[in-house]
CSV table of C-alpha atoms in Angstrom, one decimal:
chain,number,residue,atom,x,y,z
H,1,UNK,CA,211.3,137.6,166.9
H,2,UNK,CA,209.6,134.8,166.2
H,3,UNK,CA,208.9,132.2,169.7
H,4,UNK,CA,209.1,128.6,169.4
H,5,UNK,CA,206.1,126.3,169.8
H,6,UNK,CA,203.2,128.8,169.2
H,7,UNK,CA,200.1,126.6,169.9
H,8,UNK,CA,197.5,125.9,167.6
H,9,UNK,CA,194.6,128.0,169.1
H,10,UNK,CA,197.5,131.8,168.5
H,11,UNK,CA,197.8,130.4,164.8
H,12,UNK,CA,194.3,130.3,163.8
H,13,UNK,CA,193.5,133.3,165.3
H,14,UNK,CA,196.4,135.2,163.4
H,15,UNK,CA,194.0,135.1,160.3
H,16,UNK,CA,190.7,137.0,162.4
H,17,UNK,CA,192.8,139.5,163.4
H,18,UNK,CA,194.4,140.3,160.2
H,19,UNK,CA,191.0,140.3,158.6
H,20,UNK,CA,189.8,142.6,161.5
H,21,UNK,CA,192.7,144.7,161.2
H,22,UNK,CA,192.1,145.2,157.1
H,23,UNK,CA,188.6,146.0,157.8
H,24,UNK,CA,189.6,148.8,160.4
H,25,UNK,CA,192.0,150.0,158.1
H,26,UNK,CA,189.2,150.6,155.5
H,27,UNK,CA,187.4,152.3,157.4
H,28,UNK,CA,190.0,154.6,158.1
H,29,UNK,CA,190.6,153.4,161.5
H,30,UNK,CA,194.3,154.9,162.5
H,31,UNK,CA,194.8,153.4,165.8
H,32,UNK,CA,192.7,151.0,168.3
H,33,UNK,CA,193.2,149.5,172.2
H,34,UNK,CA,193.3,146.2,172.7
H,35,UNK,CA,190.0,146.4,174.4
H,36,UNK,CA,188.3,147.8,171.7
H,37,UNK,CA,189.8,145.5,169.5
H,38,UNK,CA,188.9,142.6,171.3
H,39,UNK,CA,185.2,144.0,171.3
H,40,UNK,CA,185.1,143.8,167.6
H,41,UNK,CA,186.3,140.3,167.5
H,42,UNK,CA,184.6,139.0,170.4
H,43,UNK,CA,187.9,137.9,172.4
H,44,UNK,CA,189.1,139.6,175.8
H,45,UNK,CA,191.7,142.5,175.5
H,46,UNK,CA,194.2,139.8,177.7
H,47,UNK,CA,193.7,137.2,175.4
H,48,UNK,CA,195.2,139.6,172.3
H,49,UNK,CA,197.8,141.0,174.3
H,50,UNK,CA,199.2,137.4,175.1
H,51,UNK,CA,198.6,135.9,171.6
H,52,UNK,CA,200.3,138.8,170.1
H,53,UNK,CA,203.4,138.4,172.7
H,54,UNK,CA,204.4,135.3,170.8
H,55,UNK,CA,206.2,137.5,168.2
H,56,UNK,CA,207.2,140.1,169.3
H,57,UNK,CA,206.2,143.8,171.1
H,58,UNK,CA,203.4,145.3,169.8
H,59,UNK,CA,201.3,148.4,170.4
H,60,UNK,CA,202.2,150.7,173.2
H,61,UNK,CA,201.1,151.3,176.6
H,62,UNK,CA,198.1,154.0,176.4
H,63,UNK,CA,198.1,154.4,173.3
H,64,UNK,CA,197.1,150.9,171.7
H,65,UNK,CA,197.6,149.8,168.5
H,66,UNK,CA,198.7,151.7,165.1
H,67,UNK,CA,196.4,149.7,162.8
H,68,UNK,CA,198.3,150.1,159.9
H,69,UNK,CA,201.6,148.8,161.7
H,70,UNK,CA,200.0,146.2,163.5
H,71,UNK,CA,198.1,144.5,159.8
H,72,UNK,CA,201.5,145.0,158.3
H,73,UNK,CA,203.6,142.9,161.3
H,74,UNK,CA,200.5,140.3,161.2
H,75,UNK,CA,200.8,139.5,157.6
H,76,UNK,CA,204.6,139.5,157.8
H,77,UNK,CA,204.1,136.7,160.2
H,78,UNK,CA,201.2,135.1,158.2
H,79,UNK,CA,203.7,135.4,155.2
H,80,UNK,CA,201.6,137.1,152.7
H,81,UNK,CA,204.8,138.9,151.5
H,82,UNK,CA,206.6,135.6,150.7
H,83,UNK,CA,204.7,135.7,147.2
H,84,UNK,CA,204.0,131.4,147.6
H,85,UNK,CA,203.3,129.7,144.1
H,86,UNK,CA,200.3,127.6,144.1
H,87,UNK,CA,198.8,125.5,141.3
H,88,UNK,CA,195.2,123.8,141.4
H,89,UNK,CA,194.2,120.7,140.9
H,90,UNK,CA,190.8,120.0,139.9
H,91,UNK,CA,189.0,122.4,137.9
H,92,UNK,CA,185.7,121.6,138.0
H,93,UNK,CA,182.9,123.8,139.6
H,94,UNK,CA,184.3,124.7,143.2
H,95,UNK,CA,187.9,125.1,141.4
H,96,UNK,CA,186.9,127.2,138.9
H,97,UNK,CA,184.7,129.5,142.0
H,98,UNK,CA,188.1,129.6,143.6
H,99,UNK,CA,190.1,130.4,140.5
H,100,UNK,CA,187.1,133.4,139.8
H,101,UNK,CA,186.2,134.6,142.7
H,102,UNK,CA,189.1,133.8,145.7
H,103,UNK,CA,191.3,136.7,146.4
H,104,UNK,CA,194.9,134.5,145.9
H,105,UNK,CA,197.1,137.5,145.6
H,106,UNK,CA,195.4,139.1,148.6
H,107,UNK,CA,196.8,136.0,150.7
H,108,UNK,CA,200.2,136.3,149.3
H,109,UNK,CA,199.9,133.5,146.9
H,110,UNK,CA,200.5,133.2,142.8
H,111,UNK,CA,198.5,130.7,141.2
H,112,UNK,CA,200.3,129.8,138.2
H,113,UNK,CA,198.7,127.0,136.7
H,114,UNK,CA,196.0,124.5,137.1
H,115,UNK,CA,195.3,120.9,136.0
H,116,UNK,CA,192.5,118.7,135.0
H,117,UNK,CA,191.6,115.5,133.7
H,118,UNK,CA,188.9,116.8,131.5
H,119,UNK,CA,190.6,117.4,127.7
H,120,UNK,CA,187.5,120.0,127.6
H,121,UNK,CA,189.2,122.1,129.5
H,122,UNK,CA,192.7,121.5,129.3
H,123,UNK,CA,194.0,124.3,127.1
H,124,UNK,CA,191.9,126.8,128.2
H,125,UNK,CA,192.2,129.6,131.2
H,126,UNK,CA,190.1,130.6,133.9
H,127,UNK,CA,190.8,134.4,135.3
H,128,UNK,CA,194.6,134.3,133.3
H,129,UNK,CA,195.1,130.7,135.2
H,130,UNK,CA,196.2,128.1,132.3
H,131,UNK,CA,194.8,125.0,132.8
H,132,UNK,CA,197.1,122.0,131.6
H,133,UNK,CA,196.6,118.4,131.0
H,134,UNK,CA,196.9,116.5,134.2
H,135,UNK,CA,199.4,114.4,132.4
H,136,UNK,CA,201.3,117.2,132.8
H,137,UNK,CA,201.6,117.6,136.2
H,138,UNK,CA,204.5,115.8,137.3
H,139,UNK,CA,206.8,117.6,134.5
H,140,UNK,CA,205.3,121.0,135.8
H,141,UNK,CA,206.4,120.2,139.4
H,142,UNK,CA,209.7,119.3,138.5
H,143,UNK,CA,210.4,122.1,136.9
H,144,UNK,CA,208.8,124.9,138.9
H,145,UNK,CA,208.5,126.0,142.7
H,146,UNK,CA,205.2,124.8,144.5
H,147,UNK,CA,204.5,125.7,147.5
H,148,UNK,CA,200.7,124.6,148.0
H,149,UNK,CA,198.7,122.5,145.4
H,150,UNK,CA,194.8,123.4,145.8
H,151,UNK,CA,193.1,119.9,146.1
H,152,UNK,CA,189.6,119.9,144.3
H,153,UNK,CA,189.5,117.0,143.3
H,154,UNK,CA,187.2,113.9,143.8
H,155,UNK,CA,187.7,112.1,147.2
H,156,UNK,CA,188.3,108.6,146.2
H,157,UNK,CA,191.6,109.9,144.4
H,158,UNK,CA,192.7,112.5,147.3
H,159,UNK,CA,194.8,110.6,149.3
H,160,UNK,CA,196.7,109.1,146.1
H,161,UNK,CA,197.0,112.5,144.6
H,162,UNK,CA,198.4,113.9,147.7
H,163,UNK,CA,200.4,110.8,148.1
H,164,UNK,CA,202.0,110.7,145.0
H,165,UNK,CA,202.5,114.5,145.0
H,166,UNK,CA,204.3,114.4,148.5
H,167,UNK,CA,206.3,111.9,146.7
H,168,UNK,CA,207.5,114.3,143.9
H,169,UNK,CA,208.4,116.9,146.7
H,170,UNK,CA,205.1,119.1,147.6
H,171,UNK,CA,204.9,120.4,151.5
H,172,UNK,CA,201.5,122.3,151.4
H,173,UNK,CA,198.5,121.4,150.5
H,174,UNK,CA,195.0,123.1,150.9
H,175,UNK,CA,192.4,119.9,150.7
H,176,UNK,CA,188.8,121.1,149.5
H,177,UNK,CA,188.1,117.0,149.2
H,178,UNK,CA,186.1,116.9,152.5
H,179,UNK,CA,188.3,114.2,153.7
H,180,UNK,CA,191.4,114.4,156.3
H,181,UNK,CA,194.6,114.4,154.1
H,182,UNK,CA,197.3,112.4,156.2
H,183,UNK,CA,201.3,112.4,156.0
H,184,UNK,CA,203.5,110.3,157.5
H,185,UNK,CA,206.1,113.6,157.3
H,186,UNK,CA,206.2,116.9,159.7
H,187,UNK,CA,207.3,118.7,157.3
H,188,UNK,CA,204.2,118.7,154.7
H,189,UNK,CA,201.6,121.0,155.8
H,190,UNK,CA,197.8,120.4,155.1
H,191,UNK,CA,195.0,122.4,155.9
H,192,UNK,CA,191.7,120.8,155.4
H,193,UNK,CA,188.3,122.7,154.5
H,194,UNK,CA,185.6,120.8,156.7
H,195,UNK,CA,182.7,122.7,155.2
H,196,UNK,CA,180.4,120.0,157.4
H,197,UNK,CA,181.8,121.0,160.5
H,198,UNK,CA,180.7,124.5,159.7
H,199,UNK,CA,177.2,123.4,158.7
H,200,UNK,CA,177.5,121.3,161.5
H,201,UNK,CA,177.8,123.9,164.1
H,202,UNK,CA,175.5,126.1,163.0
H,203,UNK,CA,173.2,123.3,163.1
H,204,UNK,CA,174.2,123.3,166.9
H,205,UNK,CA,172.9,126.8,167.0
H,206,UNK,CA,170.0,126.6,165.5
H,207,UNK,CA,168.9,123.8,167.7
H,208,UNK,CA,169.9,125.1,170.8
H,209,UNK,CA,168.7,128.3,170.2
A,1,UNK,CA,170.4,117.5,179.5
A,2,UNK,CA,172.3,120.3,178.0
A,3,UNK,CA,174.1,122.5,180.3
A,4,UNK,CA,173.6,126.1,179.7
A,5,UNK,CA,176.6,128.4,178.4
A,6,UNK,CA,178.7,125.7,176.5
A,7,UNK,CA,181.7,128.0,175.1
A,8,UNK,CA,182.2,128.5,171.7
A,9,UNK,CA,185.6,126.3,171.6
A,10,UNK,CA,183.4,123.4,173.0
A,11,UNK,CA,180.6,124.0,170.1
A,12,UNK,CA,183.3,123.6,167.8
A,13,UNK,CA,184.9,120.7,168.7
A,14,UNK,CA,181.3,118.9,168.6
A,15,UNK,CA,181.7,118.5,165.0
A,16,UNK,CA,185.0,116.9,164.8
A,17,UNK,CA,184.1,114.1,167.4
A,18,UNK,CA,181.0,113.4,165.0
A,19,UNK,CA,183.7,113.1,162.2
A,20,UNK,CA,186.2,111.3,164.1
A,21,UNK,CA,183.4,108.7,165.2
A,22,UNK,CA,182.0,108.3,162.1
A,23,UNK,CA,185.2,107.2,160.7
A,24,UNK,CA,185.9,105.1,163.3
A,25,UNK,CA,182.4,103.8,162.7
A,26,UNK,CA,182.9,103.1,159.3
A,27,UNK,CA,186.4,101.4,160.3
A,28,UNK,CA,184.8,98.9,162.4
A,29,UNK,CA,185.7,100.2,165.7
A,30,UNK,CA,183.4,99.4,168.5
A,31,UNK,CA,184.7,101.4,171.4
A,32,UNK,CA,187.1,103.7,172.3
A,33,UNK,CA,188.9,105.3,175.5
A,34,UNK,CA,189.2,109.0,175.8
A,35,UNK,CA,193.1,108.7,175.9
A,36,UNK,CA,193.1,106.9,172.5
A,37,UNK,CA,190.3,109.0,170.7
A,38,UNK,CA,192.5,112.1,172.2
A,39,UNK,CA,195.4,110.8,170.1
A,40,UNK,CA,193.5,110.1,167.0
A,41,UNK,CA,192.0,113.6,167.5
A,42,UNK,CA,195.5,115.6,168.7
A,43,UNK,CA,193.6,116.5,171.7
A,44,UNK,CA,194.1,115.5,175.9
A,45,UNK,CA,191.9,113.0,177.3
A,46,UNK,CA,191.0,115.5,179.7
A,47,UNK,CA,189.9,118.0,177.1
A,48,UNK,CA,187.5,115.2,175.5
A,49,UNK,CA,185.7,114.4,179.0
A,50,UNK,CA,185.7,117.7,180.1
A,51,UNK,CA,183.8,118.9,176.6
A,52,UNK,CA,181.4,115.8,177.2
A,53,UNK,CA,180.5,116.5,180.5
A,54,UNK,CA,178.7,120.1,179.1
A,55,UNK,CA,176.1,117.8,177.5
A,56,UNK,CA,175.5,114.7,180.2
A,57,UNK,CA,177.1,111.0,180.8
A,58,UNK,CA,179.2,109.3,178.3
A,59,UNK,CA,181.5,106.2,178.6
A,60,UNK,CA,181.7,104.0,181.4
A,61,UNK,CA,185.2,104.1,183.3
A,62,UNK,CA,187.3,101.5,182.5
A,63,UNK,CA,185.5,100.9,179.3
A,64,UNK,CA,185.4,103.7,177.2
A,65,UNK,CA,183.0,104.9,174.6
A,66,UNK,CA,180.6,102.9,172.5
A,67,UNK,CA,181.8,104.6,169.3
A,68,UNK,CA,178.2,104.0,167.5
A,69,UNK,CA,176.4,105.2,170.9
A,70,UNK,CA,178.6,108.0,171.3
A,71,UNK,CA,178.5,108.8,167.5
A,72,UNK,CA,175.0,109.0,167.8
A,73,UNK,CA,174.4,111.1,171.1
A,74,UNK,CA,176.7,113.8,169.3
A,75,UNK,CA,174.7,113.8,165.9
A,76,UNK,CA,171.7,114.4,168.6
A,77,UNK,CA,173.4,117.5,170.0
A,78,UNK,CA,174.4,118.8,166.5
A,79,UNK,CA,170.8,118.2,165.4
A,80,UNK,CA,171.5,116.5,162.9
A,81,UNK,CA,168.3,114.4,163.3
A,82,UNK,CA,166.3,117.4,162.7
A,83,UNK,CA,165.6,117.6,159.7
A,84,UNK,CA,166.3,121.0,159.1
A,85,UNK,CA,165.0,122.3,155.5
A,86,UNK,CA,167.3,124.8,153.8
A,87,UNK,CA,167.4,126.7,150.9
A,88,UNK,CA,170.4,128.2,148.4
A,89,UNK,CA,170.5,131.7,146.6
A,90,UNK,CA,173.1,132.3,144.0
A,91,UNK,CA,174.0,129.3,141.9
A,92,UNK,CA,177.0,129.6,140.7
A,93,UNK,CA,179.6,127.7,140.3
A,94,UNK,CA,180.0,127.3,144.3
A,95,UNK,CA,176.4,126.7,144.3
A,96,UNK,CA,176.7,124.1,142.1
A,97,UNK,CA,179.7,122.5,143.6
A,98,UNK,CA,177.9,122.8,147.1
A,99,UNK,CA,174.4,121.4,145.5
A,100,UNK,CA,176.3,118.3,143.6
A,101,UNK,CA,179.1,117.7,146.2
A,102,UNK,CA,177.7,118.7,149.9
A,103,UNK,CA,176.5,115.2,151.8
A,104,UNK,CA,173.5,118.4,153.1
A,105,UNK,CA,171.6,114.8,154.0
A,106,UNK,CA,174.4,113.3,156.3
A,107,UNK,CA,174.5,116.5,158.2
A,108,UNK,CA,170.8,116.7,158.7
A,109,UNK,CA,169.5,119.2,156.4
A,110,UNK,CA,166.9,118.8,152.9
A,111,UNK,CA,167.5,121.2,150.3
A,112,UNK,CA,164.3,122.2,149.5
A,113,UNK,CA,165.2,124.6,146.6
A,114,UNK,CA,167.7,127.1,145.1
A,115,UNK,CA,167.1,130.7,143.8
A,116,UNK,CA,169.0,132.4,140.8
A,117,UNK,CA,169.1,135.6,139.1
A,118,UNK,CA,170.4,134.6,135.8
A,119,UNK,CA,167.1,133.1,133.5
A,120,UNK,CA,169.4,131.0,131.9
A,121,UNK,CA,169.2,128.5,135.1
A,122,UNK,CA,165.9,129.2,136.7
A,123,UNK,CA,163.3,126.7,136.1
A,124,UNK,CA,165.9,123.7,135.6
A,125,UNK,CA,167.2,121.2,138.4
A,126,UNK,CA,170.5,120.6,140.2
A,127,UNK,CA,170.7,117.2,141.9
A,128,UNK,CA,167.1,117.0,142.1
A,129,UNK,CA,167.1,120.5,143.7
A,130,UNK,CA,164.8,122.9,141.4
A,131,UNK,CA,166.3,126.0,141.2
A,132,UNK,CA,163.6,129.1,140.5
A,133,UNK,CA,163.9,132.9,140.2
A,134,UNK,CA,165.0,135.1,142.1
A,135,UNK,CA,162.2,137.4,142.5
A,136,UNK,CA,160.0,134.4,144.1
A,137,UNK,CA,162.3,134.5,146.7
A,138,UNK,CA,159.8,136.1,149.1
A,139,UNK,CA,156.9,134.3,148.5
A,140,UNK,CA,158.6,130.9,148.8
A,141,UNK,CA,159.5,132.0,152.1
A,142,UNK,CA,156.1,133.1,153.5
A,143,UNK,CA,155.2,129.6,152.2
A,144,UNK,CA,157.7,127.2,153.3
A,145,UNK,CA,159.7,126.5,156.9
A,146,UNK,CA,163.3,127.6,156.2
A,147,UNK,CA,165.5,127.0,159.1
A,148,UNK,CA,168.9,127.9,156.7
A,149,UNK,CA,169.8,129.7,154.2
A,150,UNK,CA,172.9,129.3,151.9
A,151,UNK,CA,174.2,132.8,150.9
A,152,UNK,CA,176.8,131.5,147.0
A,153,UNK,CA,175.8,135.1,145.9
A,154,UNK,CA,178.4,138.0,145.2
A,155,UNK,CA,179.9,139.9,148.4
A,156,UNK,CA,178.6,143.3,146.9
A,157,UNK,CA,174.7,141.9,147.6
A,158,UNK,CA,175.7,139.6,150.4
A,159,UNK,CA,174.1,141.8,153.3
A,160,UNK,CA,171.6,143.8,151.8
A,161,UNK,CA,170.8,140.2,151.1
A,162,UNK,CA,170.9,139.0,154.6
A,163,UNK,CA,169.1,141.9,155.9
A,164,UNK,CA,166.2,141.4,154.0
A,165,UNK,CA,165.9,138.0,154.4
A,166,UNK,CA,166.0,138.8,158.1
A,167,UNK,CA,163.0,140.6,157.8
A,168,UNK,CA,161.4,138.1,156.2
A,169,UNK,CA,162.0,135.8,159.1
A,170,UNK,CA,164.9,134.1,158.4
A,171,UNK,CA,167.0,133.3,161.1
A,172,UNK,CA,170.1,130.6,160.0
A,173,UNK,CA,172.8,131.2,157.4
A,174,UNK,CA,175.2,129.5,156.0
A,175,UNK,CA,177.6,132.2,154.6
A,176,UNK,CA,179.9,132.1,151.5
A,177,UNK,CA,180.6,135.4,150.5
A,178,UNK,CA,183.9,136.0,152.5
A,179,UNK,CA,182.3,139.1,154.0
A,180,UNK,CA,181.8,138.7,157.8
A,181,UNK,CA,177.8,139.2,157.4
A,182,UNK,CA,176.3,141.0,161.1
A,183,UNK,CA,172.8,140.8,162.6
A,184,UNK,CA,171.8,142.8,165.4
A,185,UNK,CA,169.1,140.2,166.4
A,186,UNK,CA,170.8,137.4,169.0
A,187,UNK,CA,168.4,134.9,167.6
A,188,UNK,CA,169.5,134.9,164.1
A,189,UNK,CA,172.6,132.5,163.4
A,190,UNK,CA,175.3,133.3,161.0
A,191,UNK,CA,177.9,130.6,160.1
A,192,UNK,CA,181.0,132.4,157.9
A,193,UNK,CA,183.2,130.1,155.7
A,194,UNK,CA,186.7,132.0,155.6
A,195,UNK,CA,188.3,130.5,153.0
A,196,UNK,CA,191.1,133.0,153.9
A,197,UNK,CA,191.5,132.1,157.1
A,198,UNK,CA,192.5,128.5,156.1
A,199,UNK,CA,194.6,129.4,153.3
A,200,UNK,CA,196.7,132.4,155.3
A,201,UNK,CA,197.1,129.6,158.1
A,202,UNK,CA,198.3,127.5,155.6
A,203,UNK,CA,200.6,130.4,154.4
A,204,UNK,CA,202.0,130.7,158.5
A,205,UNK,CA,202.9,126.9,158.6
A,206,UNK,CA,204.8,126.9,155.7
A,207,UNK,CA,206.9,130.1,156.2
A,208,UNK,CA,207.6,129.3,159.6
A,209,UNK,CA,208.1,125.6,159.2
C-alpha cells in the first residue's frame, strides 16, 4: 500500500489532516469532499487528492470521503495503533506539562517511565508515570522496548544524552532542547520542537501585517 | 522591499535560515554559497534564492552570502528588531518552563508580565517577569501595548479566552493549548504549537522506517 519515497512536505501534513478529520468526526461529520475538506484546512482539493494517493485509494468519486474510514486509514499510516513505548527524560517543568497535560495515548504512544537527575523527584509519579533515578537509565533500556525517549532536558547535555542513548540502541527521539539533535545513522529518527521558529513566524505576521 | 503575497511555505522557512545563520555565525563562518547552505539546510539552492528573491537582493554571484549580513537582513524580516512586548496568561508549569527557558529576547520580544488564576502565584516573580491576577487582565491591557499574547491556559478556556482578548484589542497569539484557536478578523494572528503534529510525525517515521 504503502509508496516509496513519500516527500517530506505529504508527511507533515498527515498529522493536520488527521487532526482535521478527528474534529469532523466530533462534530458528527459522516462524510466530506475533498473540496470541502481542503476549505477547512486551507489546502486545494488537488493537493489532498495527490498527497493522499501516496498510500493508497481513498474516498470515491462523488461521493468524497467517509470520515470515519478516512481518520482510521490516516492513523494506521501515522501508526497510532502500533502502541510505541516512550520514556522521558527530564522532568522538570515543561516535562512534567507534558507528562500532565499531553494526550500520549491519543498519539498511540505508552509512556512508561521517566527519569531525572533530581533525587527530589526520583521515586515519585507524575499522572501514574514513575519517575526513576537517572542512574537508572541505561538498565531500564536494556531491558525494556523504547521506541522514542522525550528529551527535556538542559541543552548543554542534549547532544551527549542523545549520543550515548543512540549508543545503547534508541531510534526515536522527540527533542524539546531547542537545539538540532544530529545522528550520523538513517535509521534514528528525531523530531525537533523549534518553539522560536513558531514565535518567529508569527513575529513575521505581525510585522507585515 | 517586501514583495507582496509571500506564501506560507516561504514564511516558514524564514525562521530556519535565521537559525541556520546564526549557528553558522556562532561557528565562525563568514560566508556561504546557496549550494552549501542548501546542504546544511536539506534544501535546493534553487529553493533558497528563489525564497530570497520575495524579500530583495542577497549574495553576490560568485561569492555567496555574508552569513552575518544575511543573518541580519532575515532577523529584519522576522522583526525581530522590533521589540515586540508580550504578555503570558496561565502559568503553569509550561508557563514556567516557557518564562525560565524561552530566549523571548533573542527572538525579539519583552515579556512584560504574566497573569494567573491561582493566588498562590500572583504577586510573585518568574525570571524577573511579575506575574499578577487574573482579573487585572483587562486593565493591564487598556494600559499597556501588547503586540502578543501567550495563551499556557487549559484548552476548556482557551477560546472564550481568545475571543475576549480580541475584543479587547488584542491582535497576536502565541497558542499552547493544542486546540486550533479561530478568529474571524484577518488582522488578528494566531500561531498554534501542535505538539501532536510532531510527535505523530515522529510516530510515521519510525513505523515506516
Amino acid at each position: 500500500m504503502k509508496k516509496e519515497n513519500v516527500s517530506d512536505a505529504v508527511i507533515r501534513r498527515l498529522p493536520r489532516y488527521y487532526r482535521q478529520l478527528t474534529e469532523l468526526c466530533s462534530r458528527g461529520v459522516v462524510r466530506i469532499s475533498s473540496h470541502s475538506l481542503g476549505q477547512e484546512m486551507n489546502i486545494t482539493a488537488s493537493q489532498i487528492r495527490q498527497d493522499l494517493s501516496c498510500f493508497g485509494e481513498f474516498g470515491q468519486q462523488g461521493y468524497g470521503y467517509n470520515v470515519e474510514e478516512l481518520l482510521t486509514e490516516i492513523g494506521h499510516i501515522l501508526g497510532v495503533d502500533n502502541n510505541h513505548h516512550l520514556i522521558m527524560i527530564g522532568v522538570g517543568n515543561l516535562g512534567h506539562a507534558l507528562l500532565q497535560g499531553f494526550p500520549f495515548t491519543q498519539a498511540g504512544f505508552s509512556v512508561d517511565a521517566a527519569f531525572d537527575l533530581s533525587p527530589a523527584i526520583a521515586g515519585t509519579e507524575v499522572n501514574g508515570v514513575p519517575i526513576y533515578p537517572l542512574e537508572e537509565l541505561d538498565e531500564y533500556v536494556k531491558n525494556h522496548s523504547v521506541d522514542v525517549v522525550v528529551l527535556t532536558i538542559p541543552q548543554s547535555v542534549a547532544q551527549e544524552t542523545a549520543d550515548h542513548l543512540i549508543r545503547t540502541g534508541v531510534r526515536g527521539f522527540w527533542n524539546f532542547t531547542n537545539i538540532e539533535l544530529s545522528s550520523g545513522e538513517p535509521d534514528v529518527k528525531i523530531e525537533n520542537i523549534h518553539f522560536a521558529d513558531s514565535l518567529l513566524t508569527l513575529s513575521y505576521r505581525i510585522a507585515n501585517r
